Coordinates of C-alpha atoms in Angstrom, one line a residue:
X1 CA 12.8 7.0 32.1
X2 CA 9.1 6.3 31.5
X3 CA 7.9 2.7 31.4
X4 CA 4.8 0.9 29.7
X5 CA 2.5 0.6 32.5
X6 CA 1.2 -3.4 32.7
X7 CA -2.8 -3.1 34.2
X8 CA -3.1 -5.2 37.4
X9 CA -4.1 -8.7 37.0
X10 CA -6.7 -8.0 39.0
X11 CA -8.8 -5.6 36.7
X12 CA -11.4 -7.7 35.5
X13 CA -11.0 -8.8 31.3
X14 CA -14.2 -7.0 30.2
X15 CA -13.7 -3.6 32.1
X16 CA -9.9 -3.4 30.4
X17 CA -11.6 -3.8 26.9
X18 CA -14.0 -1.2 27.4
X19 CA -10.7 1.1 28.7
X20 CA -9.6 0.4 25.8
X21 CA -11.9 0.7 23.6
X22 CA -13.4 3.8 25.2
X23 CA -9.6 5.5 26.0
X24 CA -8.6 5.2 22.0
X25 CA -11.2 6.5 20.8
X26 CA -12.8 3.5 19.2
X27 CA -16.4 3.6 21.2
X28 CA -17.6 6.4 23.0
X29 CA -21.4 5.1 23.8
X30 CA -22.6 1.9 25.5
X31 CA -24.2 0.8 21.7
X32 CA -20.6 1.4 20.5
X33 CA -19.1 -0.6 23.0
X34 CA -21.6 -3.3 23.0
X35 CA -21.2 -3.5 18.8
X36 CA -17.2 -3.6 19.0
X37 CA -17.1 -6.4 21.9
X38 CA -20.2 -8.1 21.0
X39 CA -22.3 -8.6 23.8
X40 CA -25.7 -7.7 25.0
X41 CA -26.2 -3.9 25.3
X42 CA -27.3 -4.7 28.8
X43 CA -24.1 -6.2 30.3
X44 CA -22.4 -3.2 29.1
X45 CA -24.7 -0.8 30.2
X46 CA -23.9 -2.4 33.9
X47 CA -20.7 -2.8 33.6
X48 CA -20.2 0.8 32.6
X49 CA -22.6 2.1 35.2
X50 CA -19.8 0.5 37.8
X51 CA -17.1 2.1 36.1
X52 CA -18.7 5.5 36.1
X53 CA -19.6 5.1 40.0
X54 CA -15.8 4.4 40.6
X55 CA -14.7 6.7 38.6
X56 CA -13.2 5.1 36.1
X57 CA -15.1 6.6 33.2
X58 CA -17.2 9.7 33.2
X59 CA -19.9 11.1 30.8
X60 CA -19.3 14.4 29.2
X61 CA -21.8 16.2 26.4
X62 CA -23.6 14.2 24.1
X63 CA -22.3 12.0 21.3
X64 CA -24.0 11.5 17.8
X65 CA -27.5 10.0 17.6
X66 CA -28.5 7.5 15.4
X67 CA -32.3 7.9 15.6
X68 CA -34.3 8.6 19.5
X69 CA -32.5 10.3 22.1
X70 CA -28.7 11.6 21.5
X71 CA -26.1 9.0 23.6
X72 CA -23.9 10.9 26.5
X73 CA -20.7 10.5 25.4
X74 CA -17.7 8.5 27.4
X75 CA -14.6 9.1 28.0
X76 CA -11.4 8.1 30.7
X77 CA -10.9 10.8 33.1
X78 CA -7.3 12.8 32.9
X79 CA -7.6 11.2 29.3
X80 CA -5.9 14.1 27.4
X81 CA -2.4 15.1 25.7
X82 CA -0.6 13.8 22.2
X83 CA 0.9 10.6 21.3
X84 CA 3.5 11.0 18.7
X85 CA 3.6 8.7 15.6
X86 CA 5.8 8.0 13.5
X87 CA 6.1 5.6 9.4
X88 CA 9.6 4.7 8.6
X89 CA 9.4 3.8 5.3
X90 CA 12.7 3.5 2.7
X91 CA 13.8 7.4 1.9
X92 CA 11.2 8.8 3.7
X93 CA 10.1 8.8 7.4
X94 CA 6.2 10.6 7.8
X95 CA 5.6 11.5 11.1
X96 CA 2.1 12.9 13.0
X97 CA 0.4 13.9 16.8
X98 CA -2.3 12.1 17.6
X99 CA -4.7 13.2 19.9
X100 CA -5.4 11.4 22.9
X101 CA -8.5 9.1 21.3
X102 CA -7.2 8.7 17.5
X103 CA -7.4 12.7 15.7
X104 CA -4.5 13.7 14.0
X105 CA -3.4 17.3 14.6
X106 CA -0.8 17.4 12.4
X107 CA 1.6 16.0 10.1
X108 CA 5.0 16.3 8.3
X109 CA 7.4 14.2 6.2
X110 CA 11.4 13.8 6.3
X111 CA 13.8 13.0 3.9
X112 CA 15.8 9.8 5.8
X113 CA 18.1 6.4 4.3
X114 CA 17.0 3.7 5.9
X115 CA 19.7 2.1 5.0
X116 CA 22.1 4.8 6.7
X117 CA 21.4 2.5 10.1
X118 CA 19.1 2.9 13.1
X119 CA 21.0 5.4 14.9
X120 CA 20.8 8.1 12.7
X121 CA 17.3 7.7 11.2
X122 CA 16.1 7.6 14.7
X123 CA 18.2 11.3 15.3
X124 CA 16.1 12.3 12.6
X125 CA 13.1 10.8 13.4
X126 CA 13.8 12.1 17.5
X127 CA 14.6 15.5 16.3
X128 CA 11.5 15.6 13.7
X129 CA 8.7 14.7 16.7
X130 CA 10.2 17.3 19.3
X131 CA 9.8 20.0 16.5
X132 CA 6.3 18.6 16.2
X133 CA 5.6 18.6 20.0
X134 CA 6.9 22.3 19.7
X135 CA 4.1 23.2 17.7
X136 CA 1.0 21.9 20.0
X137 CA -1.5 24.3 21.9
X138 CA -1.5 25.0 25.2
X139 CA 1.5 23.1 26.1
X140 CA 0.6 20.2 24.9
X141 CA 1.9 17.1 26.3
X142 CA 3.7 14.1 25.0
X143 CA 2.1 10.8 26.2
X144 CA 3.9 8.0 24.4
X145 CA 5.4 7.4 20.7
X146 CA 4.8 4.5 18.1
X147 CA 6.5 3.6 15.0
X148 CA 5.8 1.5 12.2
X149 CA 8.9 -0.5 10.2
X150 CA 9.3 -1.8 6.9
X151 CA 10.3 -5.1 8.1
X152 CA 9.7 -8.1 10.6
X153 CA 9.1 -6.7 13.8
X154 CA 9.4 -8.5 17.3
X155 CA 6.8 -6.9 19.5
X156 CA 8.2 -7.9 22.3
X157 CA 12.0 -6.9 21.8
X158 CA 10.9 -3.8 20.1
X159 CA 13.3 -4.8 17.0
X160 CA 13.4 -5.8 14.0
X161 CA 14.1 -9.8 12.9
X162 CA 16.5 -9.9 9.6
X163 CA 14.6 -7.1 7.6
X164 CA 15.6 -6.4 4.2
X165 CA 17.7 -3.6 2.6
X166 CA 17.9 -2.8 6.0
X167 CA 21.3 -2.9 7.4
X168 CA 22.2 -3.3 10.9
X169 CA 18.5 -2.9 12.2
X170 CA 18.4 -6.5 12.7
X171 CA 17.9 -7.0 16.1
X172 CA 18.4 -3.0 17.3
X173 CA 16.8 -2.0 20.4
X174 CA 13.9 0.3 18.6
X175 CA 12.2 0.4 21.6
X176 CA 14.4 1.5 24.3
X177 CA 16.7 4.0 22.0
X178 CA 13.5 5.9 21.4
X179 CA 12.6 5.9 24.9
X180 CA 16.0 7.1 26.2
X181 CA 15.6 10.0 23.8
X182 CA 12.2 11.0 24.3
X183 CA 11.0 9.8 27.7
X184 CA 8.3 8.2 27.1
X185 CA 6.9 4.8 26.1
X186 CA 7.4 3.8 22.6
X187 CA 5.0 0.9 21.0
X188 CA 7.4 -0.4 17.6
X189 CA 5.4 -2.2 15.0
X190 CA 5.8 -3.7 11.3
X191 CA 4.4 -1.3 8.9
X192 CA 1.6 -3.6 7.4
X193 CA 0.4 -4.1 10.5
X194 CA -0.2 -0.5 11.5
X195 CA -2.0 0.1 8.0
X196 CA -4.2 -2.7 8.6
X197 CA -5.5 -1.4 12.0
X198 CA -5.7 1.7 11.1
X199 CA -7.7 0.6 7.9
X200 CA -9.8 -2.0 10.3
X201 CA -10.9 1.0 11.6
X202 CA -11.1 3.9 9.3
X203 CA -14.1 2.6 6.6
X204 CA -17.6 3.4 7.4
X205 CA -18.7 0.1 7.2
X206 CA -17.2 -1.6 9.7
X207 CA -16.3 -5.1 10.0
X208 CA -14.7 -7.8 12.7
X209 CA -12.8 -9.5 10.3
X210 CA -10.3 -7.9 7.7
X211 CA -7.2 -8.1 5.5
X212 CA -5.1 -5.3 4.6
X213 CA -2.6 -5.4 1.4
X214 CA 0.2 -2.4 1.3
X215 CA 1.3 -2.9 -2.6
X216 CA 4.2 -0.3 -2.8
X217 CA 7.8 -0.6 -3.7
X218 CA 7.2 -4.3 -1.5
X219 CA 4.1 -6.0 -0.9
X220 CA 3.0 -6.3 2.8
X221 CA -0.2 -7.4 4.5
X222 CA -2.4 -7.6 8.2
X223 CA -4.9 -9.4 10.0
X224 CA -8.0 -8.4 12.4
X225 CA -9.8 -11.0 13.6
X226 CA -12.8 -9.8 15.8
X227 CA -11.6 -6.3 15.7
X228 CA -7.9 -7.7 17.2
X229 CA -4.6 -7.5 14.9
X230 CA -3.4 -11.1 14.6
X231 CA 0.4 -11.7 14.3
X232 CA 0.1 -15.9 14.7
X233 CA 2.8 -18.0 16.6
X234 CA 5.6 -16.5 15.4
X235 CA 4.8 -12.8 14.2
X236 CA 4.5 -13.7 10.8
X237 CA 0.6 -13.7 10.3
X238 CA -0.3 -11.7 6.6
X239 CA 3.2 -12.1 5.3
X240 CA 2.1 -12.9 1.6
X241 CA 5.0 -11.1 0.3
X242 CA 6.7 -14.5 -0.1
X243 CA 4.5 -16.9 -1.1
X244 CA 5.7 -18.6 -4.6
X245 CA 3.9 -18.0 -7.4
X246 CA 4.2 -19.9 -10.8
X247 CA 5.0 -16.7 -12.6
X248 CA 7.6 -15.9 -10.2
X249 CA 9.9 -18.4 -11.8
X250 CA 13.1 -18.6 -10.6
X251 CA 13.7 -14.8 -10.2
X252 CA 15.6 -14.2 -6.9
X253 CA 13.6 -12.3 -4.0
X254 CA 15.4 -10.0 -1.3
X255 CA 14.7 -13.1 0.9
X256 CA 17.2 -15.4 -0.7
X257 CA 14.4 -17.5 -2.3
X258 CA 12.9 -16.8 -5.8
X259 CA 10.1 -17.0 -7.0
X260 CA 7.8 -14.9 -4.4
X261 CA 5.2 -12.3 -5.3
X262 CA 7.4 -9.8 -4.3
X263 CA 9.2 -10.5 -7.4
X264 CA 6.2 -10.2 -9.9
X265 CA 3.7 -7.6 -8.3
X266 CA 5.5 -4.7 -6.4
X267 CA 6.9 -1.6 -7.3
X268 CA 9.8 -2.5 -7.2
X269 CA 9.2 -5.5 -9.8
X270 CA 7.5 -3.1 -12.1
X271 CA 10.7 -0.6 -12.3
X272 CA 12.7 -3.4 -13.2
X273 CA 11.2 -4.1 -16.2
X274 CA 10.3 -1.0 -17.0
X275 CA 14.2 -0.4 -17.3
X276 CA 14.6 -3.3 -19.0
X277 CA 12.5 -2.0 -21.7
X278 CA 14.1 1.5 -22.5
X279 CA 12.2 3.8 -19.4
X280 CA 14.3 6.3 -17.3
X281 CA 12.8 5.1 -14.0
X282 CA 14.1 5.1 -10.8
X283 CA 11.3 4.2 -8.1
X284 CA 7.5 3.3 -7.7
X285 CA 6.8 7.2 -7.8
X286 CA 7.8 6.8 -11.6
X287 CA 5.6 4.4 -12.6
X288 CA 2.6 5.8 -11.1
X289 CA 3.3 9.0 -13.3
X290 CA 3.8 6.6 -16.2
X291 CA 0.4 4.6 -15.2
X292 CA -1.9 8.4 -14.7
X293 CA -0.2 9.2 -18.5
X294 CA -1.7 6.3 -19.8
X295 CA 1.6 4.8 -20.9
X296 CA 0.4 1.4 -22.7
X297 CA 3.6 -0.5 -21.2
X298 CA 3.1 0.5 -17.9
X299 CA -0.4 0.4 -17.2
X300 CA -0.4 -3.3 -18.8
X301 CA 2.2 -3.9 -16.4
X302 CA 0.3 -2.6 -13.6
X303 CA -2.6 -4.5 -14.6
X304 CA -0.7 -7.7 -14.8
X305 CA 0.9 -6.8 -11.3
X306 CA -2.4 -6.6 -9.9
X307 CA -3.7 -10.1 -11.2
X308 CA -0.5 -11.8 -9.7
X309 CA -1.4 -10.2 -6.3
X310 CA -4.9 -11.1 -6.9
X311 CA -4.5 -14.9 -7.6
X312 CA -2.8 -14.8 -4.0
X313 CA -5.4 -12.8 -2.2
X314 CA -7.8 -15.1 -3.5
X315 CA -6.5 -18.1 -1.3
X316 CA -6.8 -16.0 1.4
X317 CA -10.0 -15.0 0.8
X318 CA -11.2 -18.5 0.5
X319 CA -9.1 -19.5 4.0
X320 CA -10.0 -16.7 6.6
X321 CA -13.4 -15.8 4.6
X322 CA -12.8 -12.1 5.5
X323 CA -15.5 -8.9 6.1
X324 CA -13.3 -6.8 3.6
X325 CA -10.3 -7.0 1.6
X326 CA -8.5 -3.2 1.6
X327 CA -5.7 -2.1 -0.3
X328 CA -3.0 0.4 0.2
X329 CA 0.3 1.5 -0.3
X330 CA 1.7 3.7 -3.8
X331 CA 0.0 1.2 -6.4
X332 CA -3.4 1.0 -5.0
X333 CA -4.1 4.7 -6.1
X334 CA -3.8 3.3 -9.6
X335 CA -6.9 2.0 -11.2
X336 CA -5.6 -0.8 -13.5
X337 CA -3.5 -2.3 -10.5
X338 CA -7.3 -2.2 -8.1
X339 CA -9.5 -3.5 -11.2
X340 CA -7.1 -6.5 -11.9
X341 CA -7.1 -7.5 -8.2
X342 CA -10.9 -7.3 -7.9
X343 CA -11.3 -9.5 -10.8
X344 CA -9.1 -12.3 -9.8
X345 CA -10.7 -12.1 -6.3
X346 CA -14.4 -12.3 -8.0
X347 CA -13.1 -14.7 -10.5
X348 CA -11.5 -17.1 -8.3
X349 CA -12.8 -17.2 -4.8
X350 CA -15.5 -19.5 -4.2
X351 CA -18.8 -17.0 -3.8
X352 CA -19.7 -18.1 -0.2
X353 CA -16.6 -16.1 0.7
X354 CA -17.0 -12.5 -1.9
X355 CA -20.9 -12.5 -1.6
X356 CA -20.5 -9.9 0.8
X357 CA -17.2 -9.1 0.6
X358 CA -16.0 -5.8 0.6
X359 CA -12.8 -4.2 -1.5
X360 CA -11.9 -0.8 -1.1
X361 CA -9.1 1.3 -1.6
X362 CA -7.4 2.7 1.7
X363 CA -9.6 4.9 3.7
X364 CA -6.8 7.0 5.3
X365 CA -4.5 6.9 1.9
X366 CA -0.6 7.8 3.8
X367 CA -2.3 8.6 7.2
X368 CA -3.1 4.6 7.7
X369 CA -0.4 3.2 9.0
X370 CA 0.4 6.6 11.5
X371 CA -3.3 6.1 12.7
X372 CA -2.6 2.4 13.2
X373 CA 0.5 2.5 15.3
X374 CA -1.4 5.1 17.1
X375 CA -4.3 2.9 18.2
X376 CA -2.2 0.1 19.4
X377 CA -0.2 2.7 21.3
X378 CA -3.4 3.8 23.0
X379 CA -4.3 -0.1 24.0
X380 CA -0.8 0.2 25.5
X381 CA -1.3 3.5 27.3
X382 CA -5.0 2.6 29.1
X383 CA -5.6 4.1 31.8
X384 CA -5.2 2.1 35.2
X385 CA -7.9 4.3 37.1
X386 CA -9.8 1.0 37.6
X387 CA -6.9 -1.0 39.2
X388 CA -6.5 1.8 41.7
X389 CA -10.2 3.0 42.1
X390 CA -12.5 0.0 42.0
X391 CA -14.4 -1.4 44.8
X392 CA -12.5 -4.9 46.4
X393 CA -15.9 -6.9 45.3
X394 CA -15.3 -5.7 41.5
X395 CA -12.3 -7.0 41.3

């Protein structure tokens, strides 16, 4: 079976980072590189000069010029083939091939029941990816697979910690039953997590600091700091979903406490009382139809919704004093739920933190979090030419 390849301790820290950063796709000049890691231009430019003389990068073409002479492009030698990706969500699993440095080729969705088990969603999902693989050019080969969850993840087990409406994932071996199948490294991670680095990186304007919100049926949330997903001691960095709120009141949260914002500004929250007042609705998918009709009830629920997530996102704005705030998920396509966040975030965070604070919708819409789990597959997948190339004084 293939196994996730560690880099030698011996590769020296900065010449892993520009792997990296280089291999996925994120930088493919020495500027680029220089702006993502933030050091002088000139260490870079010497530190990649070694790399290209050991071979462990190359220069191919010409990249994009941003005034004077065009930049040779960089890349990792032997850097080609597909990474499969994959976004388990609750009835639906949306899957995608990557190409080696972050372009999708393709995509496709399948019907699953996440609460059917692991086993079988991951049939699905297994079954799904090789009819994808099927479908590349020339061959193409499969270098490595990542999923997203909808639930605590434990990166290093590869499983899931006591998700919700998620029976007996808790603690299932995500990691290795996916590798077993398929052969080839798997990267599992939560699905907030994957939307906010694929977020982090898919807006024009880039910044090192961000927070990502996914507002859907639940509420879910991630961290960059310095262009580097956060998870905190424990795993649990961004996880807003169960702050208490006053509004909250005693209503009982799929943790087992009550009270959470979960239980006032989700999807979920809005199809409950949207039943309780007469509507035939089933899921979030039916109120966003009720919300784009202009249904009075449901867009001043939405509205409301989006004021109780924003009185939360305003403490974190005024904590972690982020570069941007960007929302995703089902309920950020609807304008009422967006305008009522932006206001309590203007309204309520102390200006030092919003004077040049960005909000904006999700760049990448249902492609985030499939892009996300793909770049921290690729910071998994370097390449290791360097360990086995380099020069004994470089390392």
């Amino acid at each position: 079976m293939a196994q996730i390849v560690r880099p030698r301790v011996g590769v020296p820290r900065l010449e892993r980072e520009i792997l990296v950063l280089v291999s996925s796709g994120r930088a493919r000049s020495r500027k680029e590189i220089a702006d993502s890691l933030g050091i002088a231009p000139s260490t870079v430019s010497q530190r990649v000069q070694a790399m290209l003389a050991s071979g462990a990068l190359e220069e191919t073409g010409e990249g994009a010029s941003s005034g004077g002479r065009r930049p040779r492009s960089l890349r990792v030698p032997g850097s080609t083939g597909y990474l499969g990706v994959v976004d388990v969500g609750g009835t639906h699993a949306r899957l995608g091939i990557l190409r080696h440095g972050g372009e999708l080729a393709t995509t496709t969705e399948v019907a699953i029941a996440v609460a059917d088990g692991p086993e079988p969603v991951l049939t699905q999902v297994t079954a799904a990816l090789r009819e994808l693989t099927g479908t590349l050019p020339d061959g193409g080969r499969l270098l490595g697979v990542g999923i997203s969850l909808p639930g605590p993840v434990d990166v290093a087990r590869r499983a899931l910690d006591s998700p919700s409406r998620m029976p007996g994932w808790s603690g299932f071996d995500v990691g290795t039953w996916l590798e077993d199948a398929l052969d080839v490294p798997v990267v599992v991670e939560n699905d907030a997590n994957a939307m906010a680095v694929g977020e982090h990186f898919g807006h024009a304007r880039r910044t090192r600091h961000s927070v990502s919100v996914k507002a859907g049926s639940a509420i879910g949330s991630g961290i960059l700091v310095d262009d580097r997903l956060y998870r905190g001691a424990g795993g649990g960095a961004g996880d807003i979903t169960h702050t208490r709120v006053p509004a909250g009141g005693d209503t009982p949260c799929t943790c087992g406490n009550r009270g959470c914002l979960e239980t006032v500004a989700s999807g979920a929250h809005l199809v409950r009382l949207l039943r309780e007042q007469g509507y035939d609705v089933a899921a979030t998918a039916d109120v966003l139809r009720l919300v784009r009709d202009a249904d009075p009830v449901a867009t001043t629920l939405a509205r409301t919704a989006g004021r109780h997530l924003g009185e939360v996102l305003c403490t974190v704005v005024n904590f972690f004093n982020p570069g941007a705030v960007y929302l995703g998920g089902a309920l950020s396509t609807l304008e009422p739920f967006v305008s009522a966040i932006r206001s309590q975030i203007y309204e309520g965070a102390h200006p030092l933190t919003t004077r040049d604070l960005v909000i904006a919708p999700s760049a990448l819409g249902a492609d985030a979090n499939l892009v996300g789990v793909g770049r921290l597959l690729e910071d998994t997948l370097v390449p290791h030419a360097l360990a086995t190339t380099a020069p004994e004084g470089s390392r």
